[in-house]
PDB file of N, CA and C in Angstrom:
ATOM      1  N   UNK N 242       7.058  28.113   0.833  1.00  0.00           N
ATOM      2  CA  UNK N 242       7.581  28.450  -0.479  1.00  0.00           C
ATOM      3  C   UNK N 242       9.111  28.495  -0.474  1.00  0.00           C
ATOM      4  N   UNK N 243       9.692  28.692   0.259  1.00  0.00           N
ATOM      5  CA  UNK N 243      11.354  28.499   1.001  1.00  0.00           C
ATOM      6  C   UNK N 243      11.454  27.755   0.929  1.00  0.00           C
ATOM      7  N   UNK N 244      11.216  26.229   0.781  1.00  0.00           N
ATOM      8  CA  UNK N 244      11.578  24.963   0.602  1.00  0.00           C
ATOM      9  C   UNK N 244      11.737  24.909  -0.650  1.00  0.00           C
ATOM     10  N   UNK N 245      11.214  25.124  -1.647  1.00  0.00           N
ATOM     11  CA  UNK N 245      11.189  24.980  -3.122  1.00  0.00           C
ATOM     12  C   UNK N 245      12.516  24.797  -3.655  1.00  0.00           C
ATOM     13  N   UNK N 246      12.963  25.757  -3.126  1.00  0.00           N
ATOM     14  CA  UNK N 246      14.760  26.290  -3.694  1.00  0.00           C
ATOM     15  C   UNK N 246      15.904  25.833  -2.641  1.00  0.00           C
ATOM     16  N   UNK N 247      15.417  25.319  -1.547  1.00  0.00           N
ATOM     17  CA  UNK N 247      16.034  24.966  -0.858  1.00  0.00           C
ATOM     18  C   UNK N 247      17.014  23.294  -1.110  1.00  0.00           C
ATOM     19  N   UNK N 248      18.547  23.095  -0.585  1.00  0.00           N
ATOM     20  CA  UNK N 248      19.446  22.400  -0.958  1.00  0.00           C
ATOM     21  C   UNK N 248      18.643  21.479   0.040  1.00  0.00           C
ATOM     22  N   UNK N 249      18.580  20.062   0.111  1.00  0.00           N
ATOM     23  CA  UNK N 249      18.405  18.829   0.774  1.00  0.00           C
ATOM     24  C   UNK N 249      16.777  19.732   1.711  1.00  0.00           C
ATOM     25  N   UNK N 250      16.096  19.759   0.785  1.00  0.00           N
ATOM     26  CA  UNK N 250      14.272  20.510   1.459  1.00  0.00           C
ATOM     27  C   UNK N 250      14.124  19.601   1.975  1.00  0.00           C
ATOM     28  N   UNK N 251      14.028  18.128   2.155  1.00  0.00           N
ATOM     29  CA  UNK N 251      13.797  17.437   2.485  1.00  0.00           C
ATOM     30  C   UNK N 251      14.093  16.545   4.198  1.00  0.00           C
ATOM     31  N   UNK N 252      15.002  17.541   4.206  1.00  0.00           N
ATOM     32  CA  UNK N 252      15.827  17.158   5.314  1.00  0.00           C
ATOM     33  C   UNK N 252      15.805  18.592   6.397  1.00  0.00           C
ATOM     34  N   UNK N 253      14.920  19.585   6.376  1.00  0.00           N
ATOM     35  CA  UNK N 253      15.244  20.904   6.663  1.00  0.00           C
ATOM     36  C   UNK N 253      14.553  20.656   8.122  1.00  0.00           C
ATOM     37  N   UNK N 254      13.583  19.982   8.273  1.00  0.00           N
ATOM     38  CA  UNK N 254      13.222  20.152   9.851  1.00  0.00           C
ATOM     39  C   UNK N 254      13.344  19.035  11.040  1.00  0.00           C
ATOM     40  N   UNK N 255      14.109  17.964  10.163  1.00  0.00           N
ATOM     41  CA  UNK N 255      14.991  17.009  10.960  1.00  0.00           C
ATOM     42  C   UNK N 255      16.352  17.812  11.548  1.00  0.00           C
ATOM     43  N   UNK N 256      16.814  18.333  10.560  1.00  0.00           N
ATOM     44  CA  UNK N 256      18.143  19.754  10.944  1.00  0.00           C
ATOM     45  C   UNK N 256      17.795  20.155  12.068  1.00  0.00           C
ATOM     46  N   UNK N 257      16.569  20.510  11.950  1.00  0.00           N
ATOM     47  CA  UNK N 257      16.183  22.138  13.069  1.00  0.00           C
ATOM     48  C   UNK N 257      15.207  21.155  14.572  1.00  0.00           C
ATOM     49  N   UNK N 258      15.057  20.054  14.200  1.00  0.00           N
ATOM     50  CA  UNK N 258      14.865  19.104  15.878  1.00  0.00           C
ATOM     51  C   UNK N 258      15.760  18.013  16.066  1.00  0.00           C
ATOM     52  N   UNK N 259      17.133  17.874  15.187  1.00  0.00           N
ATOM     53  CA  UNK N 259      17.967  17.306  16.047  1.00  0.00           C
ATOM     54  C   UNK N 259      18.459  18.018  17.154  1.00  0.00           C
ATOM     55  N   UNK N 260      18.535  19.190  17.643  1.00  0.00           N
ATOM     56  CA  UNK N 260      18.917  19.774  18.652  1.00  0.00           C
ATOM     57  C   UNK N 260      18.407  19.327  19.468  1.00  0.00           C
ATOM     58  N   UNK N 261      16.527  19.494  19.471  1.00  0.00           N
ATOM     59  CA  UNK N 261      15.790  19.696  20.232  1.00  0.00           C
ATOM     60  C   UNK N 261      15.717  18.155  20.968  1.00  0.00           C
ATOM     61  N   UNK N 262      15.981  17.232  20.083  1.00  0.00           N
ATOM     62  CA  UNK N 262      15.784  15.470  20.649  1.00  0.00           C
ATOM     63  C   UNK N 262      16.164  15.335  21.661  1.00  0.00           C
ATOM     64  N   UNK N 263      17.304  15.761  22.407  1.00  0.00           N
ATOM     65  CA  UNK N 263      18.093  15.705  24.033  1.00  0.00           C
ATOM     66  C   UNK N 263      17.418  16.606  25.122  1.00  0.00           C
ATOM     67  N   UNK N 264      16.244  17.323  24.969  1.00  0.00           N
ATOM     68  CA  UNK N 264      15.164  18.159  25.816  1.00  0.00           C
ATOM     69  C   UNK N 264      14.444  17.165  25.657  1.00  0.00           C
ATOM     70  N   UNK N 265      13.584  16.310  24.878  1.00  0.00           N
ATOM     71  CA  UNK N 265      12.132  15.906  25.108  1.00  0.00           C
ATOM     72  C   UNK N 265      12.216  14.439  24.909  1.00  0.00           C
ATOM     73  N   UNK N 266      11.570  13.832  25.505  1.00  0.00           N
ATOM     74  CA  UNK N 266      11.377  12.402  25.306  1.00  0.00           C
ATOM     75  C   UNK N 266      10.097  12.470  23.718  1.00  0.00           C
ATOM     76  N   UNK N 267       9.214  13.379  23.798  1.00  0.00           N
ATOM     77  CA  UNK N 267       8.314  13.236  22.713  1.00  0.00           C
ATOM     78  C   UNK N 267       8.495  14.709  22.184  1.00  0.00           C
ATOM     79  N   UNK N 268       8.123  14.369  20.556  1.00  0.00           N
ATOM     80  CA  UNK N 268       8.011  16.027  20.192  1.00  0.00           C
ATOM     81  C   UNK N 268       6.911  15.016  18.802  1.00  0.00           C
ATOM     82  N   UNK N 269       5.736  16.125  19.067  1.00  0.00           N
ATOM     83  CA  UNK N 269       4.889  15.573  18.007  1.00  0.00           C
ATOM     84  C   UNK N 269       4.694  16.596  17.028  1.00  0.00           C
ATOM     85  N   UNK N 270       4.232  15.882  15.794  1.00  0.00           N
ATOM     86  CA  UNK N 270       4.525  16.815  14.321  1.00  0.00           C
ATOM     87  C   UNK N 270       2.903  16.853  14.071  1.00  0.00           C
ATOM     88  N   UNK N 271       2.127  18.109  14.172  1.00  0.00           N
ATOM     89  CA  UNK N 271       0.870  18.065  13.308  1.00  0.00           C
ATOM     90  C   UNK N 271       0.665  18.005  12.345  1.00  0.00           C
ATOM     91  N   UNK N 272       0.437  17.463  11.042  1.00  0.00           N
ATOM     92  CA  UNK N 272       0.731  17.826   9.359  1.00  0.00           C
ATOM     93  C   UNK N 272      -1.060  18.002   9.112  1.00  0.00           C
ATOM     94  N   UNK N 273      -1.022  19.047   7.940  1.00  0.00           N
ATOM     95  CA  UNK N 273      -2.270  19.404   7.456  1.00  0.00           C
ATOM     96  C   UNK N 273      -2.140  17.599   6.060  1.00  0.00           C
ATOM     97  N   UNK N 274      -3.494  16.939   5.841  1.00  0.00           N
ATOM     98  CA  UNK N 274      -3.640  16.227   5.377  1.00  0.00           C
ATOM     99  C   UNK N 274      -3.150  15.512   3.899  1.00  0.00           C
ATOM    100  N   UNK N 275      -2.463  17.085   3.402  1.00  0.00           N
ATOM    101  CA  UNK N 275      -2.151  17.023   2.348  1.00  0.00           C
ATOM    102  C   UNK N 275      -0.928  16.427   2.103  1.00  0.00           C
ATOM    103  N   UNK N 276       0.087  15.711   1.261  1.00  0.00           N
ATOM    104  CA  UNK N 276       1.274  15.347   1.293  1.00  0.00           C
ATOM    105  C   UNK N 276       2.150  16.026   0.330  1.00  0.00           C
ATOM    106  N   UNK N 277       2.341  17.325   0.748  1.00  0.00           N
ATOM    107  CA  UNK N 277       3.091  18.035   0.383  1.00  0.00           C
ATOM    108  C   UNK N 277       4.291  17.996   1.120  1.00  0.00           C
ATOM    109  N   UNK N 278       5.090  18.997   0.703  1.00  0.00           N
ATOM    110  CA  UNK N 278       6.851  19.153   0.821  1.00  0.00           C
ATOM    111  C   UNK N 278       6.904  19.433   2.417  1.00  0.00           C
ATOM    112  N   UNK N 279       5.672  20.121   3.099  1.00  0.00           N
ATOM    113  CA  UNK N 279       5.872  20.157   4.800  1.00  0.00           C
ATOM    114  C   UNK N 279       5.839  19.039   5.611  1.00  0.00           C
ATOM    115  N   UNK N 280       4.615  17.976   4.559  1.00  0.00           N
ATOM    116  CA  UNK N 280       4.588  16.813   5.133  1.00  0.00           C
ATOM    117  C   UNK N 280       5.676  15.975   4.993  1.00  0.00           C
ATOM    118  N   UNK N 281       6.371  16.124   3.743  1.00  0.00           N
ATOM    119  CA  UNK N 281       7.183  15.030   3.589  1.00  0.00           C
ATOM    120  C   UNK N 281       8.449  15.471   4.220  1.00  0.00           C
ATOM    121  N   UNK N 282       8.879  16.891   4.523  1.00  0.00           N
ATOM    122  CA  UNK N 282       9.727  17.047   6.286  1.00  0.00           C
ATOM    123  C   UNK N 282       9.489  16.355   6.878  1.00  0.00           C
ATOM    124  N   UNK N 283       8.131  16.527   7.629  1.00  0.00           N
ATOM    125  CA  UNK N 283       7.616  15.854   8.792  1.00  0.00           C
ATOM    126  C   UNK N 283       7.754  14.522   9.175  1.00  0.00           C
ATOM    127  N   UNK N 284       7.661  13.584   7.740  1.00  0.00           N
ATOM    128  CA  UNK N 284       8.024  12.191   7.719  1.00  0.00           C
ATOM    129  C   UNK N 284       9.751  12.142   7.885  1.00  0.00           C
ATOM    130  N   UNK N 285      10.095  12.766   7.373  1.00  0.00           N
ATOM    131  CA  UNK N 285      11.579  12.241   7.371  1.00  0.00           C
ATOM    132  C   UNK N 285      12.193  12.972   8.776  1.00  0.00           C
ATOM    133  N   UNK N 286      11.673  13.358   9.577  1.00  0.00           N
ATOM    134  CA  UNK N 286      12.344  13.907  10.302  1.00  0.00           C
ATOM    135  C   UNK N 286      11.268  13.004  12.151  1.00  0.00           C
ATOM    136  N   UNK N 287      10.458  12.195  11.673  1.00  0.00           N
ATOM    137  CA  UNK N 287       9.730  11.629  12.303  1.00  0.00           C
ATOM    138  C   UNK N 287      10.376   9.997  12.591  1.00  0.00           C
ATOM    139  N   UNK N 288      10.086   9.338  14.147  1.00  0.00           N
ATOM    140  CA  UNK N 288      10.925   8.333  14.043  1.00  0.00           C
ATOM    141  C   UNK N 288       9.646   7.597  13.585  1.00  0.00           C
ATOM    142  N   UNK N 289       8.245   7.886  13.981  1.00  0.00           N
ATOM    143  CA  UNK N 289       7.290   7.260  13.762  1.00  0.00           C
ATOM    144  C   UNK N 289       5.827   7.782  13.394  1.00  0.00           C
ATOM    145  N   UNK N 290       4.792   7.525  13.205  1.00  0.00           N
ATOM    146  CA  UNK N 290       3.558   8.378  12.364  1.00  0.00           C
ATOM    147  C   UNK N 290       2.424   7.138  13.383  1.00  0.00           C
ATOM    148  N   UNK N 291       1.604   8.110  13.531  1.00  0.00           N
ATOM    149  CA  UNK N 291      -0.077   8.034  13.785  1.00  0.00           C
ATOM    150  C   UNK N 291      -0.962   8.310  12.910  1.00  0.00           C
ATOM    151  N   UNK N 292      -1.535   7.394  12.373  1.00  0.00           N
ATOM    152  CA  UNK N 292      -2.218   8.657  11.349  1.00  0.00           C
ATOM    153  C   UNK N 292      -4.176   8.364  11.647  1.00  0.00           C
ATOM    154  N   UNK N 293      -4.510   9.622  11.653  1.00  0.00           N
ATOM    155  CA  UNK N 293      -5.731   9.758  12.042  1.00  0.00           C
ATOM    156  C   UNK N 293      -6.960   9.339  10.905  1.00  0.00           C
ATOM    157  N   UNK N 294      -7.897   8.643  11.173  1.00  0.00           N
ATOM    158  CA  UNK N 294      -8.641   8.521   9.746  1.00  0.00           C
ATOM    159  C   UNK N 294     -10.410   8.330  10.454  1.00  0.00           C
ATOM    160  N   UNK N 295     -11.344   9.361   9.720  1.00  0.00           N
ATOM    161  CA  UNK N 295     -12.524   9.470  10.094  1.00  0.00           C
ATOM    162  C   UNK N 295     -13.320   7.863   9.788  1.00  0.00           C
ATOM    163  N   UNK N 296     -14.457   7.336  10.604  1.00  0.00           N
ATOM    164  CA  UNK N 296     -15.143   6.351  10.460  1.00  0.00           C
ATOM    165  C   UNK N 296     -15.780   6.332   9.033  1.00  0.00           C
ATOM    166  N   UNK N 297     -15.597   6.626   8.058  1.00  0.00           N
ATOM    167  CA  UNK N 297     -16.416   6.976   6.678  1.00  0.00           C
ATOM    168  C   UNK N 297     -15.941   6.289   5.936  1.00  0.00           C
ATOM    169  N   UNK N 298     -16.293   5.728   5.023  1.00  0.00           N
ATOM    170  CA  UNK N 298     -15.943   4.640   3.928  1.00  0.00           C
ATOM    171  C   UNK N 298     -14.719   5.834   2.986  1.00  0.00           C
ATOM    172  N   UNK N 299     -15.055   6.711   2.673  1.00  0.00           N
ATOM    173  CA  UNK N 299     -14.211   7.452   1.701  1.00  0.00           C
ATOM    174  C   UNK N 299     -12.432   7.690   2.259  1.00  0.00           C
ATOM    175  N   UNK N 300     -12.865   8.030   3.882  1.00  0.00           N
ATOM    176  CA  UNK N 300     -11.514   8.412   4.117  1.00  0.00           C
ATOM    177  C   UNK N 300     -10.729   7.186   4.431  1.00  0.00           C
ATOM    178  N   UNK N 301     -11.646   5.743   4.857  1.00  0.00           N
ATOM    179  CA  UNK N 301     -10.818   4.433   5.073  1.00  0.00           C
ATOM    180  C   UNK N 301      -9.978   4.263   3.275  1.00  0.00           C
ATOM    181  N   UNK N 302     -10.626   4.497   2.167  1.00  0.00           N
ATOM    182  CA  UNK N 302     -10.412   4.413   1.350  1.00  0.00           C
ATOM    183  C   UNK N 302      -8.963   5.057   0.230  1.00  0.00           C
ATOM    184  N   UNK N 303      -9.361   6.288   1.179  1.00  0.00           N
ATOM    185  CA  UNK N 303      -8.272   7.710   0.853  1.00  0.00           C
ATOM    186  C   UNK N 303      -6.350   7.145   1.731  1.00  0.00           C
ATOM    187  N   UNK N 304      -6.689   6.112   2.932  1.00  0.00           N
ATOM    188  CA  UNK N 304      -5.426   6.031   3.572  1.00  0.00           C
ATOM    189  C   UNK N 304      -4.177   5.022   2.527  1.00  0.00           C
ATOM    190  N   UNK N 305      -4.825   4.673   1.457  1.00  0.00           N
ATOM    191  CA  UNK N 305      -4.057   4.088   0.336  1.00  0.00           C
ATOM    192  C   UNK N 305      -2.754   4.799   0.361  1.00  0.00           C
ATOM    193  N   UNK N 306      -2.970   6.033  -0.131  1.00  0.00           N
ATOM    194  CA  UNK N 306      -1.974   7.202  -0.730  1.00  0.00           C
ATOM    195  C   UNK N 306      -1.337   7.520   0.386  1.00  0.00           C
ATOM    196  N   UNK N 307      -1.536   8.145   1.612  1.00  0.00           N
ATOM    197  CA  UNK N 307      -0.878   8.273   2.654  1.00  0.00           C
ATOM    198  C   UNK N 307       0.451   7.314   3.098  1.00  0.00           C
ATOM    199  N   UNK N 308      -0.044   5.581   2.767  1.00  0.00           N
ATOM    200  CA  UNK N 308       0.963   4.570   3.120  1.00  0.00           C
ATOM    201  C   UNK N 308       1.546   4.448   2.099  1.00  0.00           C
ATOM    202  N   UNK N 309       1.318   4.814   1.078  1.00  0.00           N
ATOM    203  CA  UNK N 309       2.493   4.418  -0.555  1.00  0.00           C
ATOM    204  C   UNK N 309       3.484   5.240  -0.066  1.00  0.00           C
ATOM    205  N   UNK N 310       2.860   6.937   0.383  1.00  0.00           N
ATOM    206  CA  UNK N 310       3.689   8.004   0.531  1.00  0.00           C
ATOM    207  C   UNK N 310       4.825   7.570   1.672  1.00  0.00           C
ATOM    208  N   UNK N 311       4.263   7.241   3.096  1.00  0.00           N
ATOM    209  CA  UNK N 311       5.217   6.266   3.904  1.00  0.00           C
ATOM    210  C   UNK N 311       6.395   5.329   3.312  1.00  0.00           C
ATOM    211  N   UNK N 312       5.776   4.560   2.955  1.00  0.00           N
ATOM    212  CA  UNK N 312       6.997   3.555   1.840  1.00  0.00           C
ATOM    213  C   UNK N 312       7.573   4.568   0.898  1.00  0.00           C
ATOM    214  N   UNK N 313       7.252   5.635   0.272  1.00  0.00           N
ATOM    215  CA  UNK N 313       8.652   5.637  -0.436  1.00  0.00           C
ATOM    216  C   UNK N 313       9.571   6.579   0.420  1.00  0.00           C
ATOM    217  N   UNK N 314       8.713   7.454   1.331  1.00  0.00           N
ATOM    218  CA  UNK N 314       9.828   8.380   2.577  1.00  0.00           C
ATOM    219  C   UNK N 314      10.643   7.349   3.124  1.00  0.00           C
ATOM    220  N   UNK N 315      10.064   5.826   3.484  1.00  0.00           N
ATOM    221  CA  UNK N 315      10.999   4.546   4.150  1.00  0.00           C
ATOM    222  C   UNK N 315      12.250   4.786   3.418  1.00  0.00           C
ATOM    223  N   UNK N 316      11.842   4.334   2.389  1.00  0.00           N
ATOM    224  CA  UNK N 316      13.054   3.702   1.105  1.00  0.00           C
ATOM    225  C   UNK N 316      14.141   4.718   0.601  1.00  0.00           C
ATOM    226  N   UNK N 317      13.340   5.957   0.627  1.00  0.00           N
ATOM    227  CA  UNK N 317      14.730   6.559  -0.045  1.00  0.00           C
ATOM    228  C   UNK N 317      14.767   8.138   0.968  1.00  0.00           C
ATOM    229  N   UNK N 318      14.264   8.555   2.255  1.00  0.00           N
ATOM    230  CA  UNK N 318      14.710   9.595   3.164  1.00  0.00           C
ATOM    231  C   UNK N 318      15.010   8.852   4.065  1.00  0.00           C
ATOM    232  N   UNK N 319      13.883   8.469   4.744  1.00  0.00           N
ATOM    233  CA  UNK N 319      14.274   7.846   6.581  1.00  0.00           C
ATOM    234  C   UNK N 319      13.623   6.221   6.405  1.00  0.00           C
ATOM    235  N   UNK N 320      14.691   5.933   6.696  1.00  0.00           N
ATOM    236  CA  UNK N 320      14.615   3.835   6.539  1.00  0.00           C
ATOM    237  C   UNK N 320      13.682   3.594   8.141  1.00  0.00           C
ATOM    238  N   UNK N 321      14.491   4.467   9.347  1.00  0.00           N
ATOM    239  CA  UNK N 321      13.875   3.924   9.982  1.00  0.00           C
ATOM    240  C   UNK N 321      12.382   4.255  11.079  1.00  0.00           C
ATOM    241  N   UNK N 322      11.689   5.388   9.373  1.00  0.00           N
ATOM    242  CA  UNK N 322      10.281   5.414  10.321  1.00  0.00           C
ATOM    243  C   UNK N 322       9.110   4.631   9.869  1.00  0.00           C
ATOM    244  N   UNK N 323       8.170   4.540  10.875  1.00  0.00           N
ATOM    245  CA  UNK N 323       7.476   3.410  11.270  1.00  0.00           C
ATOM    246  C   UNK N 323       6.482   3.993  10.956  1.00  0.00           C
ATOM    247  N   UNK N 324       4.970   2.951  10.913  1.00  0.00           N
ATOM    248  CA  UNK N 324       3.718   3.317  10.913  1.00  0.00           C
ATOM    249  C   UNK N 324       3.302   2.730  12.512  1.00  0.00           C
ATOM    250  N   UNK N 325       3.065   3.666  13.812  1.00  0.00           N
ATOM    251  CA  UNK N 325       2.876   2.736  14.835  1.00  0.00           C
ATOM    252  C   UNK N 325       1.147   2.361  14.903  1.00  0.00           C
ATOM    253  N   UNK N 326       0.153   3.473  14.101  1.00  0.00           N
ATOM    254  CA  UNK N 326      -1.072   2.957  14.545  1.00  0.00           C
ATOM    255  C   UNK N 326      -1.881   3.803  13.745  1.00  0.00           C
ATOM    256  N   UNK N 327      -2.789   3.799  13.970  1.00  0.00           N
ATOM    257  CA  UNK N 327      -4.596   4.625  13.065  1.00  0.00           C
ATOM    258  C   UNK N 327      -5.534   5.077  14.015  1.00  0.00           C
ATOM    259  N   UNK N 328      -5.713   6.024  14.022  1.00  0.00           N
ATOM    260  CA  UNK N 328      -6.851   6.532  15.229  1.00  0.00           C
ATOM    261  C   UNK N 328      -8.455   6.403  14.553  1.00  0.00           C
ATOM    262  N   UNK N 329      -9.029   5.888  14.977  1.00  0.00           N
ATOM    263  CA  UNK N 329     -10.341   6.221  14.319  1.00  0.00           C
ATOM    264  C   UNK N 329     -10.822   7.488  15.307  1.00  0.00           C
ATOM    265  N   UNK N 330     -11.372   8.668  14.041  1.00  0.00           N
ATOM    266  CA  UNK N 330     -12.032   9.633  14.945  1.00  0.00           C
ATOM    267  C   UNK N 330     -13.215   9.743  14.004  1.00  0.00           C
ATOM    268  N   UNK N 331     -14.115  10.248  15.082  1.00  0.00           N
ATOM    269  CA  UNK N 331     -15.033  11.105  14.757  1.00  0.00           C
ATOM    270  C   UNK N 331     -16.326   9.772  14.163  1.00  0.00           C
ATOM    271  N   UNK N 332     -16.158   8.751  15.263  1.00  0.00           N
ATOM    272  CA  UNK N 332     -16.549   7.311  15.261  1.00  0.00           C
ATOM    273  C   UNK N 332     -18.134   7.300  16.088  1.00  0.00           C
ATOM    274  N   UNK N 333     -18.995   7.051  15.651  1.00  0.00           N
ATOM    275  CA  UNK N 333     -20.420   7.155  16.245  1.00  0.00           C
ATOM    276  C   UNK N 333     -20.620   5.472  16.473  1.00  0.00           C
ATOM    277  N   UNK N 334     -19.868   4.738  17.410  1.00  0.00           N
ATOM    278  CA  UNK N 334     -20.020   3.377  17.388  1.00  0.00           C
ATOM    279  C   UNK N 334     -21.222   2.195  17.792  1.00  0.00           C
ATOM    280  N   UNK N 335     -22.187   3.125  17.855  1.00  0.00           N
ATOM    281  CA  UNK N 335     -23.441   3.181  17.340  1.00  0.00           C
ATOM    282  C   UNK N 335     -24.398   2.519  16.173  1.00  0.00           C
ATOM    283  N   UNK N 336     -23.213   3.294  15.082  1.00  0.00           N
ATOM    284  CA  UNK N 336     -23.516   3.001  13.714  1.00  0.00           C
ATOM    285  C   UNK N 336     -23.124   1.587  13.171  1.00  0.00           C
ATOM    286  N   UNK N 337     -23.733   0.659  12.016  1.00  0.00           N
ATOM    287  CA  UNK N 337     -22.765  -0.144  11.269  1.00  0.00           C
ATOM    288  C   UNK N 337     -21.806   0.424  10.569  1.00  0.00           C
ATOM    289  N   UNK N 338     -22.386   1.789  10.089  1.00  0.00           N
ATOM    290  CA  UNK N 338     -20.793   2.089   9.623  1.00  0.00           C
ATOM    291  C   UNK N 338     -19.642   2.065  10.070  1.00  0.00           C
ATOM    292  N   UNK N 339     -20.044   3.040  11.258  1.00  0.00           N
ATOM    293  CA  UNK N 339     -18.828   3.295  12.138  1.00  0.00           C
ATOM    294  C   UNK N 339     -18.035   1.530  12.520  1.00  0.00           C
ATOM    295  N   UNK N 340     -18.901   1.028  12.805  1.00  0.00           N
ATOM    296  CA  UNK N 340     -18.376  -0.620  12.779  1.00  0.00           C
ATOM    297  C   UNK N 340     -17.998  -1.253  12.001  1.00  0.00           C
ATOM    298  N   UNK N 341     -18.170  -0.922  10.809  1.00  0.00           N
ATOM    299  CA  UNK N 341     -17.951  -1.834   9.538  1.00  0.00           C
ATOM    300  C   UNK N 341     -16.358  -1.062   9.205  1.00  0.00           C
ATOM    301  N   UNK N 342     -16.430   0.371   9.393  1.00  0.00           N
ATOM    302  CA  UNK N 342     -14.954   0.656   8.980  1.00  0.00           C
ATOM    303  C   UNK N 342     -14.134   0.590  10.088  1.00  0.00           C
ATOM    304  N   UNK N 343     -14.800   0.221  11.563  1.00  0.00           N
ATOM    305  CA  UNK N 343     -13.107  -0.378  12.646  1.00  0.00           C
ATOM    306  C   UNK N 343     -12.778  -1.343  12.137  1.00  0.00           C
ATOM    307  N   UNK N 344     -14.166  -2.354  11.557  1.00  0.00           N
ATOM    308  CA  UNK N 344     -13.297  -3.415  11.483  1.00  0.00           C
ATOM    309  C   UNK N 344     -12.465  -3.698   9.922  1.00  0.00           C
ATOM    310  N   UNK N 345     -12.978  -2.749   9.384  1.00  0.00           N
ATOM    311  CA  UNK N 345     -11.998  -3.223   7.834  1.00  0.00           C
ATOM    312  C   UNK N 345     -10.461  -2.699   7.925  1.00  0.00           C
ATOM    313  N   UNK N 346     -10.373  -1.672   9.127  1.00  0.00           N
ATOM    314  CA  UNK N 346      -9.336  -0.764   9.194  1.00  0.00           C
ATOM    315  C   UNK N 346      -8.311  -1.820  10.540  1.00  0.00           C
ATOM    316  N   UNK N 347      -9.093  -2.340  11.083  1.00  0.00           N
ATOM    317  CA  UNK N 347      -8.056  -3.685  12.226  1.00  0.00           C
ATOM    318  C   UNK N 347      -7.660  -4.887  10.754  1.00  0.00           C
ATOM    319  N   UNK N 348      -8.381  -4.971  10.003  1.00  0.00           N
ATOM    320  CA  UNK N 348      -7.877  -6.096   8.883  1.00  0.00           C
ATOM    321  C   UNK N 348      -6.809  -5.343   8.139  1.00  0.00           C
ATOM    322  N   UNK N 349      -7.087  -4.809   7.731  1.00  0.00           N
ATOM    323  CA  UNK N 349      -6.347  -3.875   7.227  1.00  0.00           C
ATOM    324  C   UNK N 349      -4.696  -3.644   7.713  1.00  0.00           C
TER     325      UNK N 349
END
């Protein structure tokens, strides 16, 4: 709720791990799913994103909004973060489903 009112919110936890960048070769950002104002820190203060997506037709479906959200953090916070990859979890590869959404999500 401190972000709300906050001058450049957007930029508040890139501030608070530029320090930290000269300790760690990696520092990873957990974000709850939602793309709110913590997430959209997280992007701009990120050189790059993983993003996790369940074997289910709904959530292959749902990663639309997630990458619009990417492109516009690109364009107008941080130019230079990346999408490096997609995890499939929670994959029963077993299933056609589970198969039908690796492979729409490698086309993809």
């Amino acid at each position: 709720m401190l972000l709300v009112n906050a001058m450049s919110r957007e930029y508040t936890l890139r501030s608070y791990l530029s320090d930290m960048k000269k300790d760690y070769e990696y520092i990873l950002i957990d974000c709850m799913p939602s793309l709110g104002m913590l997430t959209i820190n997280a992007l701009a203060a990120a050189d790059s994103v993983v993003m996790p997506v369940q074997a289910h037709y709904l959530p292959l479906k749902g990663m639309t909004q997630p990458v619009k959200t990417i492109g516009k953090v690109q364009r107008q916070i941080n130019p230079r973060l990346k999408i490096d990859g997609v995890v499939l979890t929670l994959a029963d590869m077993r299933t056609n489903l589970a198969r039908s959404t690796a492979d729409s999500l490698k086309e993809n």
